[in-house]
Amino acid sequence: MKAFARLLERLAFTPGRNAKLTILSQYFQTTPDPDRGYALAVLTGGLDLRQVSPSMLKRLAADRVDEQLFRLSYDFVGDLAETISLIWPGEASGANADVSVADTVTLLRETGKMALPGVIADLLDRLTPPERLALLKLATGNLRVGVSARLARTALAMGTVRSVDEVEEIWHGLIPPYLPLFGWLDGGPPPAPVQAPFRPVMLSTPVTPEELAPLEPADYLAEWKWDGIRVQAVAEGGERRLYSRTGEEIGAAFPEIVAAMEFEGAVDGELLIRRGAEVAPFGDLQKRLGRKAVSAKMRETHPAALRLYDILTWEGEDLRALPLQLRRERLEAATFDADRIDLSPILSFTTWEELAALRAAPHTEVIEGVMIKRRDSPYIAGRPRGPWFKWKRDPKVVDAVLLYAQAGHGKRSGFYSDFTFGLWDGAELVPVGKAYFGFTDEELRELDRFVRKHTVQRFGPVRQLAPELVVEVAFEGLNASPRHKSGLAMRFPRISRIRWDKPAIEADRLETLRAML
């Protein structure tokens, strides 16, 4: 556990991508099996454990630590795992040499629910504070060390004869601790292939009008950016699988799409809720996401549809090396014979000004913007800069009042960085959302000072604030939500500006936000 604890600590306090890659690569090269495989699984979200709940951890702490001391410490630190790792009484017993990542994973997987608190407490007694933190982050699955699955796999390929694209290509279907994968990286045979595998997706990068200006419009295709979720539909060798953009299989939640996949190939598109020709807001799709099964009633009221914009393989032929123009022609020539599957239309434009006009006034509000793709681009895994761009519509904004604040995690654990904000509804401020980013480091320090000086009440780690500070909140979309007091839910809210100049009474009203729906 010592090496894993050191890994997480170094990653949490290392901001640079290349530095993180070096740290990860060294860990994978020097750590024995199976610990390195389980660490890789944790970092890539591939470890299925009996996760420890925050309530269980709080009960454990209450049995060992004075309640008032724990409350004050948690309020100051802001992170539950970090608080417990620091405040847990006693020194390590000296038996911690035998606590490996693999042993910990086995205990978390095989221990029953009733016995699990005692096992966690025993492990905490045997470990040092940094190791306790690593244990609790492993157990809760809440790492927050700034490492994406792609970055971890990139580091994995460093120093080997394999490229990250080769690793991505065989990744789906591998099981922790990935012994065949590490053997292959060391020059051995590749892991056994799986049927209907997930292919790593090609991603776009944001673009501005200034960046588009020197480019030749004729070299690009454009289509709408739909407000759904990116999926890959694969029907090969008698198997049918519907994957999210990260490779998670989600077909159980959308059986009508799987049933409609009467083809042999792999296609790339957007999963939507579509009633007739009308695409529904993202909130309708959200009601079906994450389900292990879906009722006939839900399929009737929220019918799923697949809107395609690329083709990866077809009838045994890998098409990813072809230029987009040819892949589009192959996609249009393919036969799907399904009402729930159609193609995303290509937009007609000859200048960037014409495309800007289309982007500014789409025919439906569920369109987020436009996608711009080079006609000659092959389908490349990852996020290469240049071939594909996303030009989203300008965000919506409201001026809101800060109501509550909570300390952040990791590098932000000493600052109040998680904010709840509200709008006026009559004479009352109603919470309408939360934001965790959008501000600079200097603005974060200013916000933290404001929180500490303007706290009026405390609820554990949460501080209620005097309703005095206005912030401009930018967001990408808005959905009706009966779960929220305001009846609305923002998509991707962030604090875009701090309005030190604006009195709280002049913040926006709830009806202003409702009008944007």
Coordinates of C-alpha atoms in Angstrom, one line a residue:
M1 CA 0.0 0.0 0.0
K2 CA 3.0 2.3 0.6
A3 CA 3.8 2.6 -3.2
F4 CA 0.1 3.2 -4.1
A5 CA -0.2 5.8 -1.4
R6 CA 2.8 7.6 -2.6
L7 CA 1.5 7.4 -6.2
L8 CA -1.8 9.1 -5.3
E9 CA -0.1 11.7 -3.2
R10 CA 2.3 12.6 -6.1
L11 CA -0.5 12.7 -8.6
A12 CA -2.7 14.9 -6.5
F13 CA 0.0 17.5 -6.1
T14 CA 1.5 17.4 -9.6
P15 CA -0.4 19.7 -12.1
G16 CA 1.5 19.0 -15.3
R17 CA 0.3 16.3 -17.7
N18 CA 3.8 15.1 -18.7
A19 CA 4.9 15.0 -15.1
K20 CA 1.8 12.8 -14.2
L21 CA 2.7 10.5 -17.2
T22 CA 6.2 10.1 -15.8
I23 CA 5.0 9.3 -12.3
L24 CA 2.5 6.7 -13.6
S25 CA 4.9 5.1 -16.0
Q26 CA 7.5 4.6 -13.2
Y27 CA 4.8 3.1 -11.0
F28 CA 3.7 0.6 -13.6
Q29 CA 7.3 -0.4 -14.4
T30 CA 8.4 -0.9 -10.9
T31 CA 5.4 -2.3 -9.1
P32 CA 4.9 -6.1 -9.2
D33 CA 1.7 -7.9 -10.3
P34 CA -1.0 -8.0 -9.3
D35 CA -0.8 -4.6 -7.4
R36 CA 0.0 -2.6 -10.5
G37 CA -3.0 -4.1 -12.4
Y38 CA -5.4 -3.3 -9.6
A39 CA -4.0 0.3 -9.3
L40 CA -4.6 0.6 -13.1
A41 CA -8.1 -0.6 -12.6
V42 CA -8.8 2.0 -9.9
L43 CA -7.4 4.8 -12.0
T44 CA -9.4 3.8 -15.1
G45 CA -12.7 3.1 -13.2
G46 CA -12.6 -0.6 -14.0
L47 CA -12.6 -2.0 -10.5
D48 CA -16.0 -3.2 -9.2
L49 CA -15.8 -3.3 -5.4
R50 CA -18.2 -3.3 -2.5
Q51 CA -17.7 0.4 -2.0
V52 CA -17.6 1.9 1.4
S53 CA -20.2 4.5 2.0
P54 CA -19.6 7.9 3.7
S55 CA -22.1 7.1 6.4
M56 CA -20.2 3.9 7.3
L57 CA -16.9 5.9 7.6
K58 CA -18.6 8.5 9.8
R59 CA -19.8 5.8 12.1
L60 CA -16.3 4.3 12.3
A61 CA -14.9 7.7 13.1
A62 CA -17.5 8.3 15.8
D63 CA -16.4 5.1 17.6
R64 CA -12.8 6.2 17.8
V65 CA -12.8 10.0 17.9
D66 CA -14.5 12.7 19.9
E67 CA -17.6 13.8 18.0
Q68 CA -16.9 17.6 18.3
L69 CA -13.3 17.1 17.3
F70 CA -14.2 15.1 14.3
R71 CA -16.9 17.7 13.2
L72 CA -14.4 20.6 13.5
S73 CA -11.7 18.7 11.7
Y74 CA -14.0 17.6 8.9
D75 CA -15.3 21.2 8.6
F76 CA -11.7 22.5 8.2
V77 CA -10.3 19.7 5.9
G78 CA -13.4 19.3 3.7
D79 CA -12.6 15.8 2.5
L80 CA -14.0 12.8 4.5
A81 CA -11.3 10.3 3.6
E82 CA -8.5 12.8 4.3
T83 CA -10.0 13.8 7.6
I84 CA -10.3 10.2 8.9
S85 CA -6.8 9.3 7.6
L86 CA -5.4 12.2 9.7
I87 CA -7.5 12.0 12.8
W88 CA -7.6 8.2 13.2
P89 CA -6.0 7.5 16.6
G90 CA -2.9 5.5 17.2
E91 CA 0.3 4.7 15.2
A92 CA 0.6 2.0 12.6
S93 CA 1.0 -1.4 14.3
G94 CA 4.0 -2.5 12.3
A95 CA 2.1 -5.2 10.4
N96 CA 1.4 -2.9 7.4
A97 CA 4.1 -4.5 5.3
D98 CA 1.7 -7.3 4.5
V99 CA -1.1 -4.9 3.4
S100 CA -0.9 -4.8 -0.4
V101 CA -3.3 -3.3 -2.9
A102 CA -4.3 -6.8 -4.0
D103 CA -5.0 -7.9 -0.4
T104 CA -7.1 -4.8 0.1
V105 CA -9.1 -5.4 -3.1
T106 CA -9.7 -9.1 -2.0
L107 CA -11.0 -8.0 1.4
L108 CA -13.3 -5.3 0.0
R109 CA -14.7 -7.8 -2.6
E110 CA -15.2 -10.8 -0.4
T111 CA -16.1 -9.4 3.0
G112 CA -19.8 -9.3 3.8
K113 CA -21.7 -6.1 4.5
M114 CA -22.0 -6.7 8.3
A115 CA -18.3 -7.6 8.7
L116 CA -17.0 -4.8 6.4
P117 CA -16.8 -2.0 9.0
G118 CA -14.6 -4.1 11.3
V119 CA -12.3 -5.0 8.4
I120 CA -11.9 -1.3 7.4
A121 CA -11.2 -0.4 11.0
D122 CA -8.6 -3.1 11.3
L123 CA -6.8 -1.9 8.2
L124 CA -6.9 1.7 9.4
D125 CA -5.2 0.5 12.6
R126 CA -2.4 -1.2 10.6
L127 CA -1.6 1.7 8.2
T128 CA 0.1 5.1 8.3
P129 CA -1.9 8.2 7.6
P130 CA -0.9 8.4 3.9
E131 CA -1.7 4.7 3.5
R132 CA -5.1 5.2 5.3
L133 CA -6.0 7.9 2.8
A134 CA -5.0 5.6 -0.1
L135 CA -7.2 2.8 1.4
L136 CA -10.2 5.1 1.8
K137 CA -9.9 6.5 -1.7
L138 CA -9.6 2.9 -3.1
A139 CA -12.6 1.8 -1.0
T140 CA -14.8 4.8 -1.9
G141 CA -13.7 5.0 -5.5
N142 CA -13.2 8.8 -5.1
L143 CA -9.6 9.4 -6.2
R144 CA -9.7 13.0 -7.5
V145 CA -6.0 13.0 -8.6
G146 CA -6.4 14.5 -12.0
V147 CA -5.9 11.3 -14.1
S148 CA -8.2 10.3 -16.9
A149 CA -8.5 6.7 -18.1
R150 CA -6.8 7.8 -21.3
L151 CA -3.9 9.3 -19.5
A152 CA -3.4 6.2 -17.4
R153 CA -3.3 4.0 -20.5
T154 CA -0.9 6.4 -22.2
A155 CA 1.4 6.1 -19.3
L156 CA 1.0 2.3 -19.4
A157 CA 2.3 2.2 -23.0
M158 CA 5.3 4.4 -22.2
G159 CA 8.6 2.5 -22.2
T160 CA 7.1 -0.5 -24.0
V161 CA 7.0 -1.5 -27.7
R162 CA 3.3 -0.8 -27.8
S163 CA 1.5 2.5 -28.5
V164 CA -1.4 3.8 -26.6
D165 CA -3.6 3.3 -29.6
E166 CA -2.7 -0.4 -29.6
V167 CA -3.6 -0.5 -25.9
E168 CA -6.9 1.2 -26.5
E169 CA -7.7 -1.2 -29.3
I170 CA -7.5 -4.3 -27.1
W171 CA -8.6 -2.7 -23.8
H172 CA -12.3 -3.6 -23.9
G173 CA -13.1 -6.9 -22.3
L174 CA -9.9 -7.1 -20.2
I175 CA -10.3 -7.9 -16.5
P176 CA -8.2 -6.6 -13.6
P177 CA -5.5 -7.3 -12.7
Y178 CA -4.7 -7.4 -16.4
L179 CA -2.0 -10.0 -16.3
P180 CA -2.3 -10.9 -20.1
L181 CA -2.1 -7.1 -20.9
F182 CA 1.1 -6.7 -19.0
G183 CA 2.5 -9.8 -20.5
W184 CA 1.7 -8.5 -24.0
L185 CA 3.3 -5.1 -23.1
D186 CA 6.5 -7.0 -22.2
G187 CA 6.5 -8.7 -25.6
G188 CA 4.2 -11.6 -25.1
P189 CA 1.1 -12.7 -27.1
P190 CA -1.9 -10.3 -27.2
P191 CA -4.9 -11.0 -25.0
A192 CA -7.7 -13.1 -26.5
P193 CA -10.0 -10.9 -28.6
V194 CA -13.7 -10.4 -27.7
Q195 CA -16.7 -10.4 -29.9
A196 CA -18.2 -7.1 -31.0
P197 CA -15.5 -5.0 -29.3
F198 CA -15.6 -1.3 -28.4
R199 CA -13.3 0.8 -30.6
P200 CA -11.8 3.9 -29.0
V201 CA -13.8 7.0 -30.2
M202 CA -12.5 10.0 -32.0
L203 CA -13.1 13.3 -30.2
S204 CA -13.3 16.9 -31.1
T205 CA -11.8 20.1 -29.7
P206 CA -13.5 23.4 -29.2
V207 CA -12.9 26.1 -31.8
T208 CA -13.5 29.9 -32.0
P209 CA -14.4 32.1 -35.0
E210 CA -10.8 33.5 -35.0
E211 CA -9.4 30.0 -35.2
L212 CA -11.7 29.1 -38.1
A213 CA -11.0 32.2 -40.1
P214 CA -7.7 31.0 -41.8
L215 CA -9.1 27.6 -42.6
E216 CA -10.7 26.8 -46.0
P217 CA -14.4 26.0 -45.5
A218 CA -14.5 23.7 -48.5
D219 CA -12.1 21.3 -46.7
Y220 CA -14.7 20.6 -44.0
L221 CA -18.1 18.9 -43.5
A222 CA -20.5 20.3 -40.9
E223 CA -23.4 18.8 -39.0
W224 CA -25.5 19.6 -36.0
K225 CA -24.2 18.9 -32.5
W226 CA -27.1 17.0 -31.0
D227 CA -27.9 17.2 -27.3
G228 CA -27.8 13.4 -26.5
I229 CA -25.0 11.1 -25.6
R230 CA -22.3 9.7 -27.9
V231 CA -22.6 6.0 -28.5
Q232 CA -21.1 3.2 -30.6
A233 CA -23.3 0.5 -31.9
V234 CA -21.5 -2.7 -32.7
A235 CA -23.2 -5.8 -34.3
E236 CA -20.5 -8.4 -35.2
G237 CA -20.2 -12.1 -35.1
G238 CA -23.7 -12.6 -33.9
E239 CA -23.2 -10.2 -30.9
R240 CA -24.9 -6.8 -30.5
R241 CA -23.6 -4.3 -28.1
L242 CA -24.4 -0.6 -27.5
Y243 CA -21.5 1.3 -25.9
S244 CA -21.1 4.7 -24.3
R245 CA -18.2 6.9 -25.5
T246 CA -16.1 5.4 -22.7
G247 CA -16.8 1.8 -23.6
E248 CA -19.5 1.1 -21.0
E249 CA -22.1 -1.3 -22.3
I250 CA -25.5 0.4 -22.0
G251 CA -27.7 -1.8 -24.2
A252 CA -29.9 -3.0 -21.3
A253 CA -31.3 0.5 -20.9
F254 CA -32.1 0.7 -24.6
P255 CA -33.3 -2.7 -25.8
E256 CA -35.2 -1.2 -28.8
I257 CA -32.0 0.1 -30.2
V258 CA -30.2 -3.2 -29.8
A259 CA -33.1 -5.0 -31.4
A260 CA -32.9 -2.6 -34.4
M261 CA -29.2 -3.3 -35.0
E262 CA -29.9 -5.6 -38.0
F263 CA -26.5 -5.0 -39.6
E264 CA -22.9 -6.3 -39.5
G265 CA -20.6 -3.5 -38.4
A266 CA -19.7 -0.8 -36.0
V267 CA -21.2 2.7 -36.3
D268 CA -20.8 6.0 -34.4
G269 CA -23.6 8.3 -33.4
E270 CA -25.8 10.1 -30.9
L271 CA -28.4 8.4 -28.7
L272 CA -31.5 10.6 -28.4
I273 CA -35.1 10.4 -27.3
R274 CA -37.2 11.0 -30.5
R275 CA -40.9 11.2 -30.8
G276 CA -41.8 11.1 -34.5
A277 CA -39.4 13.6 -36.1
E278 CA -39.0 15.7 -32.9
V279 CA -35.9 15.2 -30.8
A280 CA -36.6 15.6 -27.1
P281 CA -34.5 17.6 -24.5
F282 CA -31.6 15.8 -22.8
G283 CA -33.6 15.6 -19.6
D284 CA -35.9 13.0 -21.3
L285 CA -32.9 10.9 -22.2
Q286 CA -31.5 11.2 -18.7
K287 CA -34.5 9.3 -17.3
R288 CA -33.4 6.2 -19.2
L289 CA -29.6 6.4 -18.5
G290 CA -28.1 4.1 -16.0
R291 CA -31.0 1.6 -15.8
K292 CA -30.4 -2.1 -15.8
A293 CA -33.8 -2.7 -17.3
V294 CA -36.5 -0.4 -18.7
S295 CA -40.3 -0.9 -18.7
A296 CA -42.5 -1.1 -21.7
K297 CA -44.2 2.1 -20.5
M298 CA -40.9 3.9 -20.4
R299 CA -40.0 2.7 -23.9
E300 CA -43.4 4.0 -25.1
T301 CA -43.2 7.4 -23.5
H302 CA -39.5 7.9 -24.0
P303 CA -38.6 6.2 -27.3
A304 CA -34.9 6.0 -28.0
A305 CA -33.4 6.6 -31.4
L306 CA -29.9 6.4 -32.9
R307 CA -28.7 9.2 -35.1
L308 CA -25.5 8.2 -37.0
Y309 CA -22.6 10.3 -38.2
D310 CA -19.8 7.8 -38.9
I311 CA -19.0 4.3 -39.7
L312 CA -16.1 2.3 -38.4
T313 CA -16.4 -1.2 -39.8
W314 CA -18.9 -2.7 -42.2
E315 CA -19.3 -6.4 -43.1
G316 CA -15.9 -7.3 -41.9
E317 CA -14.0 -4.3 -43.4
D318 CA -12.3 -1.8 -41.1
L319 CA -13.0 1.6 -42.6
R320 CA -11.3 3.8 -40.0
A321 CA -8.3 4.6 -42.2
L322 CA -10.5 6.0 -45.0
P323 CA -11.0 9.8 -45.2
L324 CA -14.2 11.0 -43.7
Q325 CA -15.7 11.9 -47.1
L326 CA -15.5 8.3 -48.2
R327 CA -16.7 7.0 -44.8
R328 CA -19.7 9.3 -45.1
E329 CA -20.5 7.8 -48.6
R330 CA -20.2 4.3 -47.2
L331 CA -22.5 5.3 -44.3
E332 CA -25.1 6.7 -46.7
A333 CA -24.9 3.6 -48.8
A334 CA -25.4 1.2 -45.8
T335 CA -28.8 -0.3 -45.2
F336 CA -30.2 -0.2 -41.7
D337 CA -33.9 -0.8 -42.3
A338 CA -34.9 0.5 -38.9
D339 CA -37.2 3.4 -38.0
R340 CA -35.2 4.1 -34.9
I341 CA -31.9 4.6 -36.8
D342 CA -31.2 7.5 -39.1
L343 CA -28.4 9.7 -40.3
S344 CA -27.3 13.1 -39.0
P345 CA -27.8 15.5 -42.0
I346 CA -24.8 17.4 -43.5
L347 CA -25.2 21.2 -43.4
S348 CA -24.8 23.2 -46.5
F349 CA -22.4 26.2 -46.3
T350 CA -19.7 27.8 -48.3
T351 CA -18.4 30.4 -45.8
W352 CA -17.8 30.4 -42.1
E353 CA -20.3 33.3 -41.9
E354 CA -23.0 31.1 -43.4
L355 CA -22.2 28.4 -40.8
A356 CA -22.2 30.9 -38.0
A357 CA -25.7 31.9 -39.0
L358 CA -26.9 28.3 -38.9
R359 CA -25.3 27.8 -35.5
A360 CA -26.9 30.9 -34.1
A361 CA -30.5 29.9 -35.2
P362 CA -30.9 26.1 -35.3
H363 CA -34.4 24.8 -36.1
T364 CA -34.7 23.3 -32.6
E365 CA -33.4 24.2 -29.1
V366 CA -32.0 20.7 -28.5
I367 CA -29.1 21.5 -30.9
E368 CA -26.0 22.5 -28.9
G369 CA -24.1 23.9 -31.9
V370 CA -22.3 22.5 -34.9
M371 CA -19.6 19.9 -35.5
I372 CA -16.9 20.7 -38.1
K373 CA -14.8 17.9 -39.6
R374 CA -12.1 17.7 -42.2
R375 CA -13.2 15.8 -45.2
D376 CA -9.9 14.0 -45.4
S377 CA -9.6 13.0 -41.8
P378 CA -9.2 9.3 -40.9
Y379 CA -11.0 8.0 -37.7
I380 CA -8.3 8.4 -35.1
A381 CA -8.8 7.4 -31.5
G382 CA -8.4 10.1 -28.9
R383 CA -8.6 13.9 -29.3
P384 CA -6.2 15.0 -32.1
R385 CA -6.1 18.7 -32.5
G386 CA -7.4 19.8 -35.9
P387 CA -9.4 17.2 -37.7
W388 CA -12.7 17.7 -35.8
F389 CA -14.0 20.8 -34.1
K390 CA -17.1 21.5 -32.0
W391 CA -18.5 25.0 -32.2
K392 CA -21.0 25.2 -29.5
R393 CA -23.7 27.9 -29.2
D394 CA -22.9 30.7 -26.8
P395 CA -23.8 29.6 -23.2
K396 CA -26.8 31.0 -21.4
V397 CA -26.0 33.2 -18.3
V398 CA -27.8 34.4 -15.2
D399 CA -26.7 36.5 -12.3
A400 CA -27.2 34.5 -9.1
V401 CA -26.5 34.9 -5.4
L402 CA -24.1 32.6 -3.5
L403 CA -26.0 30.8 -0.8
Y404 CA -23.8 27.9 0.5
A405 CA -20.2 26.8 0.2
Q406 CA -18.3 23.6 0.9
A407 CA -14.6 22.9 0.9
G408 CA -13.1 21.3 -2.1
H409 CA -11.0 18.1 -2.4
G410 CA -7.4 17.3 -3.3
K411 CA -5.5 20.5 -4.1
R412 CA -8.6 22.5 -3.1
S413 CA -9.1 20.9 0.3
G414 CA -8.0 24.1 2.1
F415 CA -10.4 26.3 0.1
Y416 CA -14.1 26.8 -0.2
S417 CA -14.7 26.0 -3.8
D418 CA -18.0 24.2 -4.2
F419 CA -20.9 26.7 -4.3
T420 CA -24.6 26.6 -4.3
F421 CA -26.3 29.7 -5.8
G422 CA -29.9 30.9 -6.1
L423 CA -32.3 33.3 -7.8
W424 CA -35.1 35.5 -6.4
D425 CA -38.6 34.1 -6.3
G426 CA -40.6 36.9 -4.9
A427 CA -38.8 37.9 -1.7
E428 CA -37.1 34.5 -1.3
L429 CA -33.8 33.2 -2.8
V430 CA -34.4 29.7 -4.2
P431 CA -31.4 27.4 -4.9
V432 CA -31.1 26.7 -8.7
G433 CA -27.7 25.0 -9.0
K434 CA -24.1 24.2 -7.9
A435 CA -20.8 25.2 -9.5
Y436 CA -17.3 24.0 -8.8
F437 CA -15.2 25.7 -11.5
G438 CA -14.9 28.6 -13.9
F439 CA -12.9 30.8 -11.6
T440 CA -9.1 31.4 -11.6
D441 CA -6.9 30.5 -8.7
E442 CA -6.8 34.1 -7.6
E443 CA -10.6 34.3 -7.8
L444 CA -10.8 31.1 -5.7
R445 CA -8.8 32.8 -3.0
E446 CA -11.1 35.8 -3.1
L447 CA -14.2 33.6 -2.9
D448 CA -12.6 31.6 0.0
R449 CA -12.0 34.8 1.9
F450 CA -15.6 35.9 1.3
V451 CA -17.0 32.6 2.6
R452 CA -14.9 32.8 5.8
K453 CA -16.0 36.4 6.5
H454 CA -19.7 36.0 5.6
T455 CA -20.7 32.6 7.1
V456 CA -23.9 32.9 9.1
Q457 CA -24.5 29.3 9.9
R458 CA -22.7 25.9 9.7
F459 CA -24.1 22.5 8.8
G460 CA -21.1 20.1 9.1
P461 CA -18.8 20.9 6.2
V462 CA -21.3 23.2 4.6
R463 CA -21.5 26.9 5.4
Q464 CA -24.5 29.1 4.8
L465 CA -23.5 32.5 3.6
A466 CA -25.0 36.0 4.0
P467 CA -26.8 36.5 0.6
E468 CA -24.6 39.4 -0.5
L469 CA -22.3 38.2 -3.4
V470 CA -23.5 38.0 -7.0
V471 CA -21.8 35.7 -9.5
E472 CA -22.5 35.3 -13.2
V473 CA -23.3 31.7 -13.9
A474 CA -22.9 30.3 -17.4
F475 CA -24.5 27.0 -18.4
E476 CA -25.1 24.9 -21.5
G477 CA -28.7 23.9 -21.2
L478 CA -31.7 23.7 -19.0
N479 CA -34.2 21.0 -18.1
A480 CA -37.4 20.8 -16.1
S481 CA -36.7 18.8 -12.9
P482 CA -39.3 17.9 -10.3
R483 CA -36.5 16.8 -8.0
H484 CA -35.3 20.4 -7.5
K485 CA -37.1 23.1 -5.5
S486 CA -36.8 25.5 -8.4
G487 CA -38.2 22.9 -10.8
L488 CA -35.2 23.4 -13.1
A489 CA -31.8 21.8 -13.6
M490 CA -28.9 23.4 -15.3
R491 CA -26.4 21.6 -17.5
F492 CA -22.7 22.2 -16.9
P493 CA -23.0 25.4 -14.8
R494 CA -19.8 27.3 -13.9
I495 CA -19.0 30.6 -12.4
S496 CA -17.9 32.8 -15.3
R497 CA -17.6 36.1 -13.4
I498 CA -17.7 37.4 -9.9
R499 CA -20.0 40.5 -9.7
W500 CA -18.5 42.4 -6.8
D501 CA -20.1 45.5 -8.3
K502 CA -23.7 44.2 -8.3
P503 CA -26.0 44.3 -5.3
A504 CA -27.7 41.0 -4.4
I505 CA -31.2 42.5 -4.8
E506 CA -30.4 43.1 -8.5
A507 CA -29.6 39.4 -9.2
D508 CA -31.9 37.6 -11.7
R509 CA -35.3 36.2 -10.8
L510 CA -36.5 32.6 -11.2
E511 CA -38.9 33.6 -13.9
T512 CA -36.0 34.8 -16.0
L513 CA -34.5 31.3 -15.8
R514 CA -37.9 29.6 -16.5
A515 CA -38.2 31.7 -19.7
M516 CA -35.0 30.1 -21.0
L517 CA -36.5 26.6 -20.8

